[in-house]
Each structure stands twice: as C-alpha cells, then as structure tokens.
C-alpha cells in the first residue's frame, strides 16, 4: 500500500510508511497539518479506496475504517490489549526495558490518536467506529478465529 501511495504522491515510500513515527513528540497535530504530510495522506486514502474496491482485503491502521466509512461491505475491527500485556509483548519482541516499552507504547498511541483525529476528527479506538473490538491478549490464534467467526456470521446474515 505504501509503495502505491508513494507512486501516487511522488513522495518517498519510507516517508509515507513512517508518517506516525516521524511525528515529533507533542507536535503530532502540527506535523500532520503540513502540506507534504497532507499530500501523503490524500494519496494513501486514494490507494486504500482503490485496494478495497478490488475485493476482499485487510487494511491495518491508516484510519481505513474512516476512509471506507461509506462502504457497506467493510468490516471494521479494532484490536487492543491491556497495558500490562502490551508492555510484556514489547519487552519480549523488541528487547526493551519496561520503561522503554511504556514510553514507546505511549508515543505510538499518541501518534496513532493524532493521525486518526487529523483524518476523521474522531477518537482513535472509539467504540462507535468499529463493528468488532477484540482483546488480543487471548492470543493471536484466538483473535484471528474470533474475527473470522464474526465475518462468517455477518456474511451468513446477508
């Protein structure tokens, strides 16, 4: 997706891929309002619509739930986990200390929240934005199965 958005916008693929990470602490909203970032976001939104228009797909993040809000076939899923589970997972995967993990999680959540707000004007992770919210501390397999079951049940209703 980022490669297509880079091609669409003429911007560097890594710049688009790292929109949230490039955002300086405490200055997310200002950063997201800059012309290059807005250009990248517009290209990304166009690509999200293009990909979704081609059939079944999974789009993670990028405020895709909002970008595709008018598509009746979209299933909006928010995956979350309790803070302690997230901290332990970041420590395990990245080798961070507890303090580093907490800081990285906080920074990532702030950046995601600012990005979502800048696209939608809404709250990232707000229950009203999603069809299904899943606590991933039940495990990756169980999370995937729960989502698949929900989609299957929804398809069966049609």
GROMACS .gro file of C-alpha atoms in nm:
model
  158
    1UNK     CA    1   0.000   0.000   0.000
    2UNK     CA    2   0.276   0.246   0.088
    3UNK     CA    3   0.450   0.179  -0.244
    4UNK     CA    4   0.130   0.264  -0.432
    5UNK     CA    5   0.075   0.576  -0.222
    6UNK     CA    6   0.436   0.681  -0.286
    7UNK     CA    7   0.387   0.637  -0.659
    8UNK     CA    8   0.057   0.826  -0.645
    9UNK     CA    9   0.202   1.117  -0.446
   10UNK     CA   10   0.557   1.128  -0.578
   11UNK     CA   11   0.681   1.113  -0.218
   12UNK     CA   12   0.933   0.869  -0.073
   13UNK     CA   13   0.791   0.530   0.029
   14UNK     CA   14   0.962   0.541   0.369
   15UNK     CA   15   0.822   0.889   0.436
   16UNK     CA   16   0.470   0.758   0.381
   17UNK     CA   17   0.533   0.438   0.573
   18UNK     CA   18   0.666   0.629   0.874
   19UNK     CA   19   0.409   0.910   0.895
   20UNK     CA   20   0.332   0.832   1.259
   21UNK     CA   21   0.692   0.764   1.358
   22UNK     CA   22   0.818   1.087   1.201
   23UNK     CA   23   0.579   1.293   1.410
   24UNK     CA   24   0.773   1.467   1.690
   25UNK     CA   25   0.652   1.413   2.048
   26UNK     CA   26   0.391   1.668   2.148
   27UNK     CA   27   0.374   1.816   1.799
   28UNK     CA   28   0.167   1.550   1.623
   29UNK     CA   29  -0.116   1.779   1.517
   30UNK     CA   30   0.118   2.045   1.377
   31UNK     CA   31   0.324   1.785   1.190
   32UNK     CA   32   0.014   1.622   1.043
   33UNK     CA   33  -0.111   1.957   0.913
   34UNK     CA   34   0.195   2.018   0.692
   35UNK     CA   35   0.150   2.010   0.315
   36UNK     CA   36   0.379   1.712   0.247
   37UNK     CA   37   0.203   1.503   0.511
   38UNK     CA   38  -0.142   1.605   0.386
   39UNK     CA   39  -0.033   1.515   0.032
   40UNK     CA   40   0.086   1.175   0.155
   41UNK     CA   41  -0.239   1.117   0.345
   42UNK     CA   42  -0.452   1.205   0.040
   43UNK     CA   43  -0.252   0.960  -0.174
   44UNK     CA   44  -0.279   0.693   0.094
   45UNK     CA   45  -0.657   0.741   0.122
   46UNK     CA   46  -0.692   0.710  -0.256
   47UNK     CA   47  -0.492   0.384  -0.250
   48UNK     CA   48  -0.699   0.250   0.040
   49UNK     CA   49  -1.017   0.306  -0.162
   50UNK     CA   50  -0.856   0.150  -0.471
   51UNK     CA   51  -0.743  -0.162  -0.284
   52UNK     CA   52  -1.081  -0.204  -0.110
   53UNK     CA   53  -1.258  -0.155  -0.442
   54UNK     CA   54  -1.073  -0.453  -0.589
   55UNK     CA   55  -1.224  -0.707  -0.347
   56UNK     CA   56  -1.161  -0.865  -0.009
   57UNK     CA   57  -0.856  -0.735   0.172
   58UNK     CA   58  -0.722  -0.646   0.516
   59UNK     CA   59  -0.603  -0.292   0.578
   60UNK     CA   60  -0.433  -0.230   0.910
   61UNK     CA   61  -0.448   0.121   1.052
   62UNK     CA   62  -0.424   0.432   0.839
   63UNK     CA   63  -0.774   0.534   0.957
   64UNK     CA   64  -0.909   0.293   0.696
   65UNK     CA   65  -1.229   0.247   0.896
   66UNK     CA   66  -1.299   0.617   0.845
   67UNK     CA   67  -1.170   0.636   0.487
   68UNK     CA   68  -1.404   0.347   0.393
   69UNK     CA   69  -1.691   0.455   0.618
   70UNK     CA   70  -1.944   0.465   0.334
   71UNK     CA   71  -1.870   0.112   0.211
   72UNK     CA   72  -2.139  -0.124   0.346
   73UNK     CA   73  -1.919  -0.431   0.296
   74UNK     CA   74  -1.635  -0.309   0.518
   75UNK     CA   75  -1.588  -0.486   0.850
   76UNK     CA   76  -1.423  -0.251   1.097
   77UNK     CA   77  -1.222  -0.431   1.364
   78UNK     CA   78  -1.020  -0.271   1.643
   79UNK     CA   79  -0.766  -0.494   1.814
   80UNK     CA   80  -0.645  -0.386   2.156
   81UNK     CA   81  -0.485  -0.535   2.466
   82UNK     CA   82  -0.444  -0.444   2.832
   83UNK     CA   83  -0.144  -0.224   2.908
   84UNK     CA   84   0.048  -0.490   3.104
   85UNK     CA   85   0.008  -0.739   2.819
   86UNK     CA   86   0.130  -0.479   2.568
   87UNK     CA   87   0.431  -0.387   2.782
   88UNK     CA   88   0.531  -0.752   2.822
   89UNK     CA   89   0.489  -0.815   2.447
   90UNK     CA   90   0.704  -0.513   2.352
   91UNK     CA   91   0.972  -0.620   2.601
   92UNK     CA   92   0.967  -0.973   2.456
   93UNK     CA   93   0.965  -0.877   2.087
   94UNK     CA   94   1.196  -0.573   2.090
   95UNK     CA   95   1.406  -0.639   2.399
   96UNK     CA   96   1.301  -0.305   2.550
   97UNK     CA   97   1.326  -0.239   2.921
   98UNK     CA   98   0.992  -0.188   3.097
   99UNK     CA   99   1.043   0.190   3.090
  100UNK     CA  100   1.135   0.189   2.719
  101UNK     CA  101   0.834  -0.028   2.638
  102UNK     CA  102   0.598   0.205   2.826
  103UNK     CA  103   0.746   0.510   2.654
  104UNK     CA  104   0.729   0.351   2.307
  105UNK     CA  105   0.371   0.236   2.356
  106UNK     CA  106   0.266   0.581   2.484
  107UNK     CA  107   0.438   0.754   2.193
  108UNK     CA  108   0.287   0.517   1.935
  109UNK     CA  109  -0.061   0.555   2.084
  110UNK     CA  110  -0.033   0.934   2.088
  111UNK     CA  111   0.082   0.936   1.725
  112UNK     CA  112  -0.196   0.698   1.618
  113UNK     CA  113  -0.453   0.907   1.803
  114UNK     CA  114  -0.331   1.229   1.642
  115UNK     CA  115  -0.328   1.069   1.297
  116UNK     CA  116  -0.681   0.935   1.338
  117UNK     CA  117  -0.804   1.273   1.469
  118UNK     CA  118  -0.644   1.454   1.175
  119UNK     CA  119  -0.817   1.224   0.923
  120UNK     CA  120  -1.156   1.180   1.087
  121UNK     CA  121  -1.195   1.438   1.359
  122UNK     CA  122  -1.285   1.141   1.581
  123UNK     CA  123  -1.128   0.936   1.857
  124UNK     CA  124  -0.888   0.652   1.766
  125UNK     CA  125  -1.023   0.334   1.920
  126UNK     CA  126  -1.366   0.485   1.984
  127UNK     CA  127  -1.620   0.204   2.011
  128UNK     CA  128  -1.866   0.372   1.774
  129UNK     CA  129  -1.614   0.347   1.490
  130UNK     CA  130  -1.597  -0.033   1.482
  131UNK     CA  131  -1.814  -0.336   1.424
  132UNK     CA  132  -1.598  -0.554   1.648
  133UNK     CA  133  -1.340  -0.487   1.918
  134UNK     CA  134  -1.111  -0.773   2.021
  135UNK     CA  135  -0.878  -0.802   2.319
  136UNK     CA  136  -0.575  -0.972   2.164
  137UNK     CA  137  -0.443  -1.090   2.500
  138UNK     CA  138  -0.650  -1.403   2.429
  139UNK     CA  139  -0.370  -1.496   2.184
  140UNK     CA  140  -0.307  -1.446   1.814
  141UNK     CA  141  -0.483  -1.765   1.702
  142UNK     CA  142  -0.792  -1.699   1.915
  143UNK     CA  143  -0.802  -1.337   1.798
  144UNK     CA  144  -0.787  -1.442   1.432
  145UNK     CA  145  -1.052  -1.709   1.489
  146UNK     CA  146  -1.284  -1.465   1.663
  147UNK     CA  147  -1.255  -1.219   1.374
  148UNK     CA  148  -1.307  -1.494   1.114
  149UNK     CA  149  -1.614  -1.621   1.303
  150UNK     CA  150  -1.759  -1.271   1.317
  151UNK     CA  151  -1.707  -1.215   0.944
  152UNK     CA  152  -1.856  -1.557   0.868
  153UNK     CA  153  -2.160  -1.484   1.083
  154UNK     CA  154  -2.203  -1.146   0.917
  155UNK     CA  155  -2.177  -1.297   0.569
  156UNK     CA  156  -2.431  -1.564   0.664
  157UNK     CA  157  -2.683  -1.292   0.756
  158UNK     CA  158  -2.672  -1.137   0.406
   0.00000   0.00000   0.00000
